[in-house]
């Protein structure tokens, strides 16, 4: 590790690291409002507003976390579970005659309720007690399933699918993506440049796209400054299915919170304290309430930050503070957010490819820390097979079921983790004094 949590890197290293955090945060978040806007039938101006809201509140929530929350340089971002629910329930709602914006209105209230759940658990000091549920087997399953769930979009994006509305593989873009991956790997082998390999990969790829004329035009902003507003989707409305789904999602996302903090502890060579878990829970609740009030997709700490730190070997909080302040400013100035939103998605996916492999690596390391006996193979294998298998079932196959059940059984990441928790702590429960100890887990 070049710089620890409380180190102050030199000015140039601070600026470059902050810029890398900005680009990684933007590139890992901008696709979500674009996708939601397309599915919910929003106009270009509305999508731009949703993009600004998302970036501003990501910066605010991340600043609160690194300042007085879990205190790790870990950006908040749209949760894959949340935007997956947005997509699934929009499809289901349309099939039963609901306007997609009505689903958005219900989600605003659901996110606020989920945020209150996090607040209660954090203030009561229960989140660190829930840590014992997340053994290396559970966290390993979560990280592997998370990497697998992301790989389809990641590889599809690298192949050019979806870029400029393409529905087929673009061989030229695919070759350029492979070249960007190769450049990032090469830069990581150079000690002086390894910390900024992802940044250079993105900037270099974007410049190449611009030279080749492959970039899409930047949409002009209607105003110089635009402040965030409340209730993007309109007045919140109560819907039992959406609210219950949101509450269940909030409870399940405790898995993400705990595992993200555990993984960050490993990446920064520190041991998270009970206070960090509980403060992280409180401010994850705050970020959910902010998400509900603003109408953006629910935000959670992104495990991707640990992979970025492991790749760059810079864990200092100072560059992260600077970066999140910049993210908030981007959310206020429409012209800047529109410019950054023009990053070609194949470039972003290619530059982040090695970073995403780190997520899989964290999961494999957790599995490797366990004895490969019959119990481990049964619990881990069953959980992974269920989770990955569900990912291959089309979302439309669940439309005839109630929203709560379609969400539960239609999300491979969620179902795989639930299966692992049940098998680990109920079906094949071990006595406490016989369970392996590692990284604070029993």
mmCIF file of N, CA and C in Angstrom, residues 132-265:
data_model
loop_
_atom_site.group_PDB
_atom_site.id
_atom_site.type_symbol
_atom_site.label_atom_id
_atom_site.label_comp_id
_atom_site.label_asym_id
_atom_site.label_seq_id
_atom_site.Cartn_x
_atom_site.Cartn_y
_atom_site.Cartn_z
ATOM 1 N N UNK A 132 -21.930 -11.621 12.395
ATOM 2 C CA UNK A 132 -21.625 -13.044 12.548
ATOM 3 C C UNK A 132 -22.393 -13.914 11.552
ATOM 4 N N UNK A 133 -23.465 -13.354 10.969
ATOM 5 C CA UNK A 133 -24.182 -14.110 9.937
ATOM 6 C C UNK A 133 -23.365 -14.190 8.659
ATOM 7 N N UNK A 134 -22.492 -13.213 8.451
ATOM 8 C CA UNK A 134 -21.801 -13.113 7.168
ATOM 9 C C UNK A 134 -20.404 -13.735 7.272
ATOM 10 N N UNK A 135 -20.410 -15.043 7.302
ATOM 11 C CA UNK A 135 -19.173 -15.817 7.361
ATOM 12 C C UNK A 135 -18.439 -15.721 6.027
ATOM 13 N N UNK A 136 -17.184 -16.212 5.954
ATOM 14 C CA UNK A 136 -16.488 -16.216 4.659
ATOM 15 C C UNK A 136 -17.263 -16.949 3.573
ATOM 16 N N UNK A 137 -18.049 -17.958 3.952
ATOM 17 C CA UNK A 137 -18.846 -18.669 2.954
ATOM 18 C C UNK A 137 -19.939 -17.777 2.367
ATOM 19 N N UNK A 138 -20.571 -16.971 3.223
ATOM 20 C CA UNK A 138 -21.630 -16.071 2.766
ATOM 21 C C UNK A 138 -21.042 -14.911 1.959
ATOM 22 N N UNK A 139 -19.998 -14.286 2.498
ATOM 23 C CA UNK A 139 -19.414 -13.159 1.779
ATOM 24 C C UNK A 139 -18.762 -13.610 0.469
ATOM 25 N N UNK A 140 -18.164 -14.800 0.485
ATOM 26 C CA UNK A 140 -17.585 -15.325 -0.753
ATOM 27 C C UNK A 140 -18.647 -15.575 -1.804
ATOM 28 N N UNK A 141 -19.780 -16.153 -1.390
ATOM 29 C CA UNK A 141 -20.900 -16.382 -2.312
ATOM 30 C C UNK A 141 -21.412 -15.063 -2.866
ATOM 31 N N UNK A 142 -21.546 -14.068 -1.984
ATOM 32 C CA UNK A 142 -22.045 -12.764 -2.417
ATOM 33 C C UNK A 142 -21.128 -12.145 -3.465
ATOM 34 N N UNK A 143 -19.813 -12.129 -3.197
ATOM 35 C CA UNK A 143 -18.892 -11.467 -4.115
ATOM 36 C C UNK A 143 -18.803 -12.200 -5.453
ATOM 37 N N UNK A 144 -18.831 -13.526 -5.428
ATOM 38 C CA UNK A 144 -18.794 -14.289 -6.684
ATOM 39 C C UNK A 144 -20.055 -14.041 -7.499
ATOM 40 N N UNK A 145 -21.221 -14.091 -6.840
ATOM 41 C CA UNK A 145 -22.476 -13.857 -7.557
ATOM 42 C C UNK A 145 -22.555 -12.424 -8.065
ATOM 43 N N UNK A 146 -22.022 -11.473 -7.291
ATOM 44 C CA UNK A 146 -22.019 -10.079 -7.739
ATOM 45 C C UNK A 146 -21.186 -9.941 -9.008
ATOM 46 N N UNK A 147 -20.009 -10.558 -9.022
ATOM 47 C CA UNK A 147 -19.151 -10.489 -10.213
ATOM 48 C C UNK A 147 -19.824 -11.164 -11.406
ATOM 49 N N UNK A 148 -20.451 -12.312 -11.166
ATOM 50 C CA UNK A 148 -21.118 -13.030 -12.259
ATOM 51 C C UNK A 148 -22.301 -12.229 -12.794
ATOM 52 N N UNK A 149 -23.055 -11.590 -11.887
ATOM 53 C CA UNK A 149 -24.225 -10.820 -12.322
ATOM 54 C C UNK A 149 -23.828 -9.601 -13.145
ATOM 55 N N UNK A 150 -22.608 -9.080 -12.896
ATOM 56 C CA UNK A 150 -22.143 -7.908 -13.636
ATOM 57 C C UNK A 150 -21.466 -8.265 -14.958
ATOM 58 N N UNK A 151 -20.998 -9.515 -15.083
ATOM 59 C CA UNK A 151 -20.143 -9.843 -16.223
ATOM 60 C C UNK A 151 -20.885 -9.775 -17.552
ATOM 61 N N UNK A 152 -22.179 -10.080 -17.564
ATOM 62 C CA UNK A 152 -22.922 -10.052 -18.824
ATOM 63 C C UNK A 152 -22.971 -8.634 -19.383
ATOM 64 N N UNK A 153 -23.386 -7.674 -18.538
ATOM 65 C CA UNK A 153 -23.424 -6.283 -18.983
ATOM 66 C C UNK A 153 -22.036 -5.772 -19.330
ATOM 67 N N UNK A 154 -21.040 -6.183 -18.525
ATOM 68 C CA UNK A 154 -19.681 -5.701 -18.740
ATOM 69 C C UNK A 154 -19.139 -6.180 -20.093
ATOM 70 N N UNK A 155 -19.234 -7.471 -20.359
ATOM 71 C CA UNK A 155 -18.709 -8.002 -21.616
ATOM 72 C C UNK A 155 -19.546 -7.542 -22.812
ATOM 73 N N UNK A 156 -20.870 -7.475 -22.622
ATOM 74 C CA UNK A 156 -21.718 -6.963 -23.693
ATOM 75 C C UNK A 156 -21.362 -5.537 -24.048
ATOM 76 N N UNK A 157 -21.092 -4.713 -23.014
ATOM 77 C CA UNK A 157 -20.695 -3.342 -23.258
ATOM 78 C C UNK A 157 -19.361 -3.248 -23.961
ATOM 79 N N UNK A 158 -18.407 -4.100 -23.580
ATOM 80 C CA UNK A 158 -17.092 -4.101 -24.228
ATOM 81 C C UNK A 158 -17.190 -4.500 -25.704
ATOM 82 N N UNK A 159 -18.174 -5.314 -26.034
ATOM 83 C CA UNK A 159 -18.355 -5.756 -27.420
ATOM 84 C C UNK A 159 -19.141 -4.755 -28.255
ATOM 85 N N UNK A 160 -19.584 -3.664 -27.623
ATOM 86 C CA UNK A 160 -20.292 -2.627 -28.357
ATOM 87 C C UNK A 160 -21.793 -2.769 -28.363
ATOM 88 N N UNK A 161 -22.323 -3.802 -27.696
ATOM 89 C CA UNK A 161 -23.771 -3.999 -27.655
ATOM 90 C C UNK A 161 -24.404 -2.918 -26.778
ATOM 91 N N UNK A 162 -25.376 -2.231 -27.311
ATOM 92 C CA UNK A 162 -26.047 -1.165 -26.579
ATOM 93 C C UNK A 162 -25.468 0.208 -26.837
ATOM 94 N N UNK A 163 -24.230 0.280 -27.311
ATOM 95 C CA UNK A 163 -23.633 1.591 -27.577
ATOM 96 C C UNK A 163 -24.172 2.132 -28.895
ATOM 97 N N UNK A 164 -24.665 3.364 -28.850
ATOM 98 C CA UNK A 164 -25.305 3.982 -30.020
ATOM 99 C C UNK A 164 -26.450 3.109 -30.522
ATOM 100 N N UNK A 165 -27.158 2.476 -29.563
ATOM 101 C CA UNK A 165 -28.355 1.661 -29.843
ATOM 102 C C UNK A 165 -28.032 0.408 -30.668
ATOM 103 N N UNK A 166 -26.794 -0.044 -30.642
ATOM 104 C CA UNK A 166 -26.424 -1.248 -31.391
ATOM 105 C C UNK A 166 -26.984 -2.488 -30.702
ATOM 106 N N UNK A 167 -27.451 -3.442 -31.480
ATOM 107 C CA UNK A 167 -27.994 -4.691 -30.942
ATOM 108 C C UNK A 167 -27.105 -5.885 -31.278
ATOM 109 N N UNK A 168 -26.030 -5.643 -32.016
ATOM 110 C CA UNK A 168 -25.133 -6.718 -32.405
ATOM 111 C C UNK A 168 -23.701 -6.375 -31.999
ATOM 112 N N UNK A 169 -22.855 -7.402 -31.984
ATOM 113 C CA UNK A 169 -21.448 -7.204 -31.655
ATOM 114 C C UNK A 169 -20.770 -6.381 -32.747
ATOM 115 N N UNK A 170 -20.007 -5.378 -32.313
ATOM 116 C CA UNK A 170 -19.211 -4.570 -33.240
ATOM 117 C C UNK A 170 -17.760 -5.045 -33.144
ATOM 118 N N UNK A 171 -17.260 -5.771 -34.162
ATOM 119 C CA UNK A 171 -15.908 -6.349 -34.067
ATOM 120 C C UNK A 171 -14.818 -5.306 -33.832
ATOM 121 N N UNK A 172 -14.934 -4.136 -34.461
ATOM 122 C CA UNK A 172 -13.902 -3.108 -34.294
ATOM 123 C C UNK A 172 -13.879 -2.601 -32.852
ATOM 124 N N UNK A 173 -15.051 -2.311 -32.289
ATOM 125 C CA UNK A 173 -15.132 -1.853 -30.904
ATOM 126 C C UNK A 173 -14.625 -2.935 -29.958
ATOM 127 N N UNK A 174 -14.946 -4.194 -30.269
ATOM 128 C CA UNK A 174 -14.480 -5.302 -29.435
ATOM 129 C C UNK A 174 -12.953 -5.356 -29.411
ATOM 130 N N UNK A 175 -12.315 -5.183 -30.571
ATOM 131 C CA UNK A 175 -10.849 -5.203 -30.642
ATOM 132 C C UNK A 175 -10.256 -4.037 -29.848
ATOM 133 N N UNK A 176 -10.858 -2.853 -29.969
ATOM 134 C CA UNK A 176 -10.374 -1.683 -29.220
ATOM 135 C C UNK A 176 -10.527 -1.925 -27.717
ATOM 136 N N UNK A 177 -11.635 -2.548 -27.315
ATOM 137 C CA UNK A 177 -11.845 -2.847 -25.897
ATOM 138 C C UNK A 177 -10.761 -3.772 -25.364
ATOM 139 N N UNK A 178 -10.429 -4.791 -26.138
ATOM 140 C CA UNK A 178 -9.348 -5.698 -25.730
ATOM 141 C C UNK A 178 -8.032 -4.934 -25.619
ATOM 142 N N UNK A 179 -7.784 -4.003 -26.544
ATOM 143 C CA UNK A 179 -6.565 -3.195 -26.503
ATOM 144 C C UNK A 179 -6.523 -2.330 -25.245
ATOM 145 N N UNK A 180 -7.672 -1.761 -24.863
ATOM 146 C CA UNK A 180 -7.734 -0.934 -23.651
ATOM 147 C C UNK A 180 -7.427 -1.789 -22.427
ATOM 148 N N UNK A 181 -8.001 -2.998 -22.369
ATOM 149 C CA UNK A 181 -7.709 -3.910 -21.257
ATOM 150 C C UNK A 181 -6.217 -4.204 -21.201
ATOM 151 N N UNK A 182 -5.626 -4.472 -22.363
ATOM 152 C CA UNK A 182 -4.189 -4.769 -22.416
ATOM 153 C C UNK A 182 -3.362 -3.584 -21.933
ATOM 154 N N UNK A 183 -3.747 -2.368 -22.316
ATOM 155 C CA UNK A 183 -3.020 -1.169 -21.883
ATOM 156 C C UNK A 183 -3.108 -1.012 -20.372
ATOM 157 N N UNK A 184 -4.304 -1.224 -19.801
ATOM 158 C CA UNK A 184 -4.471 -1.106 -18.351
ATOM 159 C C UNK A 184 -3.594 -2.125 -17.631
ATOM 160 N N UNK A 185 -3.574 -3.365 -18.120
ATOM 161 C CA UNK A 185 -2.737 -4.396 -17.505
ATOM 162 C C UNK A 185 -1.260 -4.006 -17.596
ATOM 163 N N UNK A 186 -0.855 -3.481 -18.757
ATOM 164 C CA UNK A 186 0.544 -3.069 -18.943
ATOM 165 C C UNK A 186 0.907 -1.935 -17.989
ATOM 166 N N UNK A 187 0.005 -0.946 -17.850
ATOM 167 C CA UNK A 187 0.274 0.183 -16.958
ATOM 168 C C UNK A 187 0.354 -0.266 -15.499
ATOM 169 N N UNK A 188 -0.446 -1.279 -15.144
ATOM 170 C CA UNK A 188 -0.418 -1.782 -13.770
ATOM 171 C C UNK A 188 0.921 -2.419 -13.423
ATOM 172 N N UNK A 189 1.667 -2.828 -14.424
ATOM 173 C CA UNK A 189 2.975 -3.453 -14.196
ATOM 174 C C UNK A 189 4.089 -2.423 -14.049
ATOM 175 N N UNK A 190 3.761 -1.158 -14.314
ATOM 176 C CA UNK A 190 4.726 -0.070 -14.157
ATOM 177 C C UNK A 190 4.450 0.601 -12.813
ATOM 178 N N UNK A 191 5.380 0.497 -11.888
ATOM 179 C CA UNK A 191 5.129 0.919 -10.519
ATOM 180 C C UNK A 191 4.660 2.373 -10.416
ATOM 181 N N UNK A 192 5.276 3.277 -11.153
ATOM 182 C CA UNK A 192 4.922 4.690 -11.036
ATOM 183 C C UNK A 192 3.546 5.003 -11.617
ATOM 184 N N UNK A 193 3.066 4.177 -12.527
ATOM 185 C CA UNK A 193 1.797 4.447 -13.201
ATOM 186 C C UNK A 193 0.674 3.529 -12.759
ATOM 187 N N UNK A 194 0.989 2.509 -11.969
ATOM 188 C CA UNK A 194 -0.013 1.497 -11.630
ATOM 189 C C UNK A 194 -1.217 2.073 -10.899
ATOM 190 N N UNK A 195 -0.990 3.115 -10.077
ATOM 191 C CA UNK A 195 -2.091 3.692 -9.307
ATOM 192 C C UNK A 195 -3.137 4.360 -10.193
ATOM 193 N N UNK A 196 -2.758 4.728 -11.422
ATOM 194 C CA UNK A 196 -3.664 5.484 -12.273
ATOM 195 C C UNK A 196 -3.948 4.760 -13.589
ATOM 196 N N UNK A 197 -3.779 3.438 -13.561
ATOM 197 C CA UNK A 197 -3.961 2.652 -14.778
ATOM 198 C C UNK A 197 -5.387 2.774 -15.319
ATOM 199 N N UNK A 198 -6.376 2.695 -14.421
ATOM 200 C CA UNK A 198 -7.777 2.781 -14.858
ATOM 201 C C UNK A 198 -8.063 4.163 -15.444
ATOM 202 N N UNK A 199 -7.567 5.209 -14.785
ATOM 203 C CA UNK A 199 -7.769 6.574 -15.261
ATOM 204 C C UNK A 199 -7.179 6.754 -16.657
ATOM 205 N N UNK A 200 -5.926 6.351 -16.841
ATOM 206 C CA UNK A 200 -5.288 6.500 -18.139
ATOM 207 C C UNK A 200 -5.985 5.663 -19.208
ATOM 208 N N UNK A 201 -6.462 4.487 -18.821
ATOM 209 C CA UNK A 201 -7.180 3.639 -19.770
ATOM 210 C C UNK A 201 -8.451 4.295 -20.265
ATOM 211 N N UNK A 202 -9.204 4.928 -19.339
ATOM 212 C CA UNK A 202 -10.448 5.583 -19.726
ATOM 213 C C UNK A 202 -10.195 6.816 -20.591
ATOM 214 N N UNK A 203 -9.261 7.659 -20.145
ATOM 215 C CA UNK A 203 -8.983 8.885 -20.885
ATOM 216 C C UNK A 203 -8.419 8.561 -22.268
ATOM 217 N N UNK A 204 -7.479 7.616 -22.317
ATOM 218 C CA UNK A 204 -6.895 7.234 -23.602
ATOM 219 C C UNK A 204 -7.921 6.639 -24.548
ATOM 220 N N UNK A 205 -8.788 5.777 -24.006
ATOM 221 C CA UNK A 205 -9.835 5.182 -24.838
ATOM 222 C C UNK A 205 -10.819 6.215 -25.349
ATOM 223 N N UNK A 206 -11.181 7.165 -24.485
ATOM 224 C CA UNK A 206 -12.120 8.222 -24.879
ATOM 225 C C UNK A 206 -11.521 9.093 -25.983
ATOM 226 N N UNK A 207 -10.234 9.443 -25.850
ATOM 227 C CA UNK A 207 -9.566 10.230 -26.884
ATOM 228 C C UNK A 207 -9.518 9.467 -28.212
ATOM 229 N N UNK A 208 -9.251 8.176 -28.151
ATOM 230 C CA UNK A 208 -9.203 7.377 -29.384
ATOM 231 C C UNK A 208 -10.580 7.356 -30.058
ATOM 232 N N UNK A 209 -11.645 7.185 -29.246
ATOM 233 C CA UNK A 209 -13.001 7.207 -29.810
ATOM 234 C C UNK A 209 -13.287 8.559 -30.466
ATOM 235 N N UNK A 210 -12.827 9.630 -29.803
ATOM 236 C CA UNK A 210 -13.073 10.968 -30.354
ATOM 237 C C UNK A 210 -12.348 11.150 -31.679
ATOM 238 N N UNK A 211 -11.101 10.682 -31.758
ATOM 239 C CA UNK A 211 -10.331 10.802 -32.995
ATOM 240 C C UNK A 211 -10.983 10.013 -34.124
ATOM 241 N N UNK A 212 -11.526 8.843 -33.791
ATOM 242 C CA UNK A 212 -12.161 7.996 -34.801
ATOM 243 C C UNK A 212 -13.573 8.459 -35.158
ATOM 244 N N UNK A 213 -14.098 9.442 -34.404
ATOM 245 C CA UNK A 213 -15.445 9.932 -34.671
ATOM 246 C C UNK A 213 -16.540 9.014 -34.177
ATOM 247 N N UNK A 214 -16.241 8.208 -33.158
ATOM 248 C CA UNK A 214 -17.219 7.251 -32.636
ATOM 249 C C UNK A 214 -18.015 7.803 -31.458
ATOM 250 N N UNK A 215 -17.619 8.946 -30.926
ATOM 251 C CA UNK A 215 -18.315 9.473 -29.755
ATOM 252 C C UNK A 215 -19.636 10.108 -30.155
ATOM 253 N N UNK A 216 -20.589 10.050 -29.233
ATOM 254 C CA UNK A 216 -21.880 10.688 -29.466
ATOM 255 C C UNK A 216 -21.784 12.158 -29.064
ATOM 256 N N UNK A 217 -22.517 13.053 -29.730
ATOM 257 C CA UNK A 217 -22.436 14.482 -29.386
ATOM 258 C C UNK A 217 -22.917 14.751 -27.968
ATOM 259 N N UNK A 218 -22.278 15.719 -27.325
ATOM 260 C CA UNK A 218 -22.676 16.120 -25.983
ATOM 261 C C UNK A 218 -23.914 16.995 -26.070
ATOM 262 N N UNK A 219 -24.964 16.621 -25.340
ATOM 263 C CA UNK A 219 -26.206 17.394 -25.393
ATOM 264 C C UNK A 219 -26.030 18.707 -24.643
ATOM 265 N N UNK A 220 -26.338 19.853 -25.259
ATOM 266 C CA UNK A 220 -26.152 21.141 -24.591
ATOM 267 C C UNK A 220 -27.071 21.291 -23.385
ATOM 268 N N UNK A 221 -26.585 21.986 -22.378
ATOM 269 C CA UNK A 221 -27.367 22.215 -21.171
ATOM 270 C C UNK A 221 -28.282 23.414 -21.354
ATOM 271 N N UNK A 222 -29.446 23.350 -20.708
ATOM 272 C CA UNK A 222 -30.420 24.437 -20.807
ATOM 273 C C UNK A 222 -30.129 25.565 -19.822
ATOM 274 N N UNK A 223 -29.358 25.253 -18.765
ATOM 275 C CA UNK A 223 -29.052 26.266 -17.749
ATOM 276 C C UNK A 223 -27.628 26.079 -17.263
ATOM 277 N N UNK A 224 -27.043 27.142 -16.740
ATOM 278 C CA UNK A 224 -25.670 27.078 -16.246
ATOM 279 C C UNK A 224 -25.600 26.321 -14.920
ATOM 280 N N UNK A 225 -26.542 26.615 -14.030
ATOM 281 C CA UNK A 225 -26.615 25.950 -12.733
ATOM 282 C C UNK A 225 -28.025 25.416 -12.538
ATOM 283 N N UNK A 226 -28.130 24.194 -12.024
ATOM 284 C CA UNK A 226 -29.436 23.593 -11.749
ATOM 285 C C UNK A 226 -29.346 22.841 -10.431
ATOM 286 N N UNK A 227 -30.053 23.308 -9.418
ATOM 287 C CA UNK A 227 -30.006 22.687 -8.103
ATOM 288 C C UNK A 227 -30.918 21.455 -8.062
ATOM 289 N N UNK A 228 -30.568 20.459 -7.252
ATOM 290 C CA UNK A 228 -31.407 19.252 -7.142
ATOM 291 C C UNK A 228 -32.781 19.583 -6.575
ATOM 292 N N UNK A 229 -33.750 18.770 -6.930
ATOM 293 C CA UNK A 229 -35.126 18.988 -6.479
ATOM 294 C C UNK A 229 -35.626 17.744 -5.752
ATOM 295 N N UNK A 230 -36.794 17.856 -5.137
ATOM 296 C CA UNK A 230 -37.388 16.747 -4.408
ATOM 297 C C UNK A 230 -38.425 16.028 -5.267
ATOM 298 N N UNK A 231 -38.574 14.717 -4.997
ATOM 299 C CA UNK A 231 -39.624 13.882 -5.605
ATOM 300 C C UNK A 231 -39.661 14.018 -7.131
ATOM 301 N N UNK A 232 -38.600 13.513 -7.744
ATOM 302 C CA UNK A 232 -38.471 13.558 -9.197
ATOM 303 C C UNK A 232 -39.682 12.951 -9.888
ATOM 304 N N UNK A 233 -40.226 11.857 -9.345
ATOM 305 C CA UNK A 233 -41.321 11.131 -10.003
ATOM 306 C C UNK A 233 -42.693 11.698 -9.669
ATOM 307 N N UNK A 234 -42.773 12.622 -8.732
ATOM 308 C CA UNK A 234 -44.054 13.173 -8.321
ATOM 309 C C UNK A 234 -44.364 12.808 -6.876
ATOM 310 N N UNK A 235 -45.556 13.113 -6.448
ATOM 311 C CA UNK A 235 -45.964 12.862 -5.065
ATOM 312 C C UNK A 235 -45.880 11.372 -4.742
ATOM 313 N N UNK A 236 -45.216 10.980 -3.637
ATOM 314 C CA UNK A 236 -45.115 9.561 -3.286
ATOM 315 C C UNK A 236 -46.499 8.931 -3.112
ATOM 316 N N UNK A 237 -46.609 7.672 -3.507
ATOM 317 C CA UNK A 237 -47.873 6.943 -3.347
ATOM 318 C C UNK A 237 -47.594 5.598 -2.705
ATOM 319 N N UNK A 238 -48.594 5.126 -1.945
ATOM 320 C CA UNK A 238 -48.435 3.861 -1.215
ATOM 321 C C UNK A 238 -48.856 2.698 -2.100
ATOM 322 N N UNK A 239 -47.987 1.701 -2.186
ATOM 323 C CA UNK A 239 -48.303 0.456 -2.886
ATOM 324 C C UNK A 239 -47.695 -0.666 -2.054
ATOM 325 N N UNK A 240 -48.564 -1.542 -1.515
ATOM 326 C CA UNK A 240 -48.094 -2.572 -0.590
ATOM 327 C C UNK A 240 -46.998 -3.433 -1.203
ATOM 328 N N UNK A 241 -47.179 -3.825 -2.465
ATOM 329 C CA UNK A 241 -46.190 -4.681 -3.108
ATOM 330 C C UNK A 241 -44.833 -4.018 -3.196
ATOM 331 N N UNK A 242 -44.824 -2.763 -3.624
ATOM 332 C CA UNK A 242 -43.552 -2.043 -3.775
ATOM 333 C C UNK A 242 -42.928 -1.753 -2.415
ATOM 334 N N UNK A 243 -43.741 -1.334 -1.436
ATOM 335 C CA UNK A 243 -43.205 -0.999 -0.119
ATOM 336 C C UNK A 243 -42.638 -2.235 0.575
ATOM 337 N N UNK A 244 -43.358 -3.359 0.531
ATOM 338 C CA UNK A 244 -42.852 -4.580 1.151
ATOM 339 C C UNK A 244 -41.594 -5.074 0.446
ATOM 340 N N UNK A 245 -41.590 -4.968 -0.874
ATOM 341 C CA UNK A 245 -40.394 -5.341 -1.626
ATOM 342 C C UNK A 245 -39.221 -4.470 -1.214
ATOM 343 N N UNK A 246 -39.468 -3.187 -1.027
ATOM 344 C CA UNK A 246 -38.409 -2.267 -0.641
ATOM 345 C C UNK A 246 -37.877 -2.589 0.754
ATOM 346 N N UNK A 247 -38.773 -2.913 1.687
ATOM 347 C CA UNK A 247 -38.336 -3.254 3.033
ATOM 348 C C UNK A 247 -37.487 -4.520 3.025
ATOM 349 N N UNK A 248 -37.932 -5.522 2.255
ATOM 350 C CA UNK A 248 -37.161 -6.762 2.150
ATOM 351 C C UNK A 248 -35.796 -6.490 1.522
ATOM 352 N N UNK A 249 -35.782 -5.645 0.504
ATOM 353 C CA UNK A 249 -34.525 -5.302 -0.152
ATOM 354 C C UNK A 249 -33.582 -4.614 0.827
ATOM 355 N N UNK A 250 -34.132 -3.684 1.628
ATOM 356 C CA UNK A 250 -33.306 -2.999 2.613
ATOM 357 C C UNK A 250 -32.663 -3.970 3.579
ATOM 358 N N UNK A 251 -33.421 -4.974 4.042
ATOM 359 C CA UNK A 251 -32.859 -5.961 4.967
ATOM 360 C C UNK A 251 -31.778 -6.783 4.287
ATOM 361 N N UNK A 252 -32.057 -7.204 3.059
ATOM 362 C CA UNK A 252 -31.076 -8.027 2.341
ATOM 363 C C UNK A 252 -29.808 -7.226 2.042
ATOM 364 N N UNK A 253 -29.960 -5.914 1.794
ATOM 365 C CA UNK A 253 -28.792 -5.088 1.485
ATOM 366 C C UNK A 253 -27.877 -4.900 2.691
ATOM 367 N N UNK A 254 -28.325 -5.358 3.879
ATOM 368 C CA UNK A 254 -27.396 -5.432 4.993
ATOM 369 C C UNK A 254 -26.200 -6.299 4.620
ATOM 370 N N UNK A 255 -26.470 -7.319 3.783
ATOM 371 C CA UNK A 255 -25.389 -8.171 3.297
ATOM 372 C C UNK A 255 -24.352 -7.332 2.578
ATOM 373 N N UNK A 256 -24.829 -6.455 1.702
ATOM 374 C CA UNK A 256 -23.913 -5.604 0.949
ATOM 375 C C UNK A 256 -23.137 -4.682 1.873
ATOM 376 N N UNK A 257 -23.845 -4.072 2.831
ATOM 377 C CA UNK A 257 -23.193 -3.140 3.741
ATOM 378 C C UNK A 257 -22.081 -3.825 4.521
ATOM 379 N N UNK A 258 -22.406 -4.958 5.138
ATOM 380 C CA UNK A 258 -21.427 -5.649 5.973
ATOM 381 C C UNK A 258 -20.264 -6.169 5.140
ATOM 382 N N UNK A 259 -20.588 -6.824 4.022
ATOM 383 C CA UNK A 259 -19.508 -7.385 3.200
ATOM 384 C C UNK A 259 -18.651 -6.284 2.586
ATOM 385 N N UNK A 260 -19.250 -5.156 2.225
ATOM 386 C CA UNK A 260 -18.471 -4.059 1.665
ATOM 387 C C UNK A 260 -17.476 -3.518 2.693
ATOM 388 N N UNK A 261 -17.925 -3.369 3.941
ATOM 389 C CA UNK A 261 -17.036 -2.880 4.983
ATOM 390 C C UNK A 261 -15.940 -3.907 5.269
ATOM 391 N N UNK A 262 -16.312 -5.198 5.288
ATOM 392 C CA UNK A 262 -15.314 -6.248 5.510
ATOM 393 C C UNK A 262 -14.260 -6.228 4.408
ATOM 394 N N UNK A 263 -14.724 -6.139 3.157
ATOM 395 C CA UNK A 263 -13.802 -6.145 2.025
ATOM 396 C C UNK A 263 -12.916 -4.901 2.046
ATOM 397 N N UNK A 264 -13.478 -3.750 2.423
ATOM 398 C CA UNK A 264 -12.676 -2.537 2.522
ATOM 399 C C UNK A 264 -11.627 -2.664 3.622
ATOM 400 N N UNK A 265 -11.985 -3.340 4.706
ATOM 401 C CA UNK A 265 -11.009 -3.591 5.752
ATOM 402 C C UNK A 265 -9.824 -4.385 5.225
#
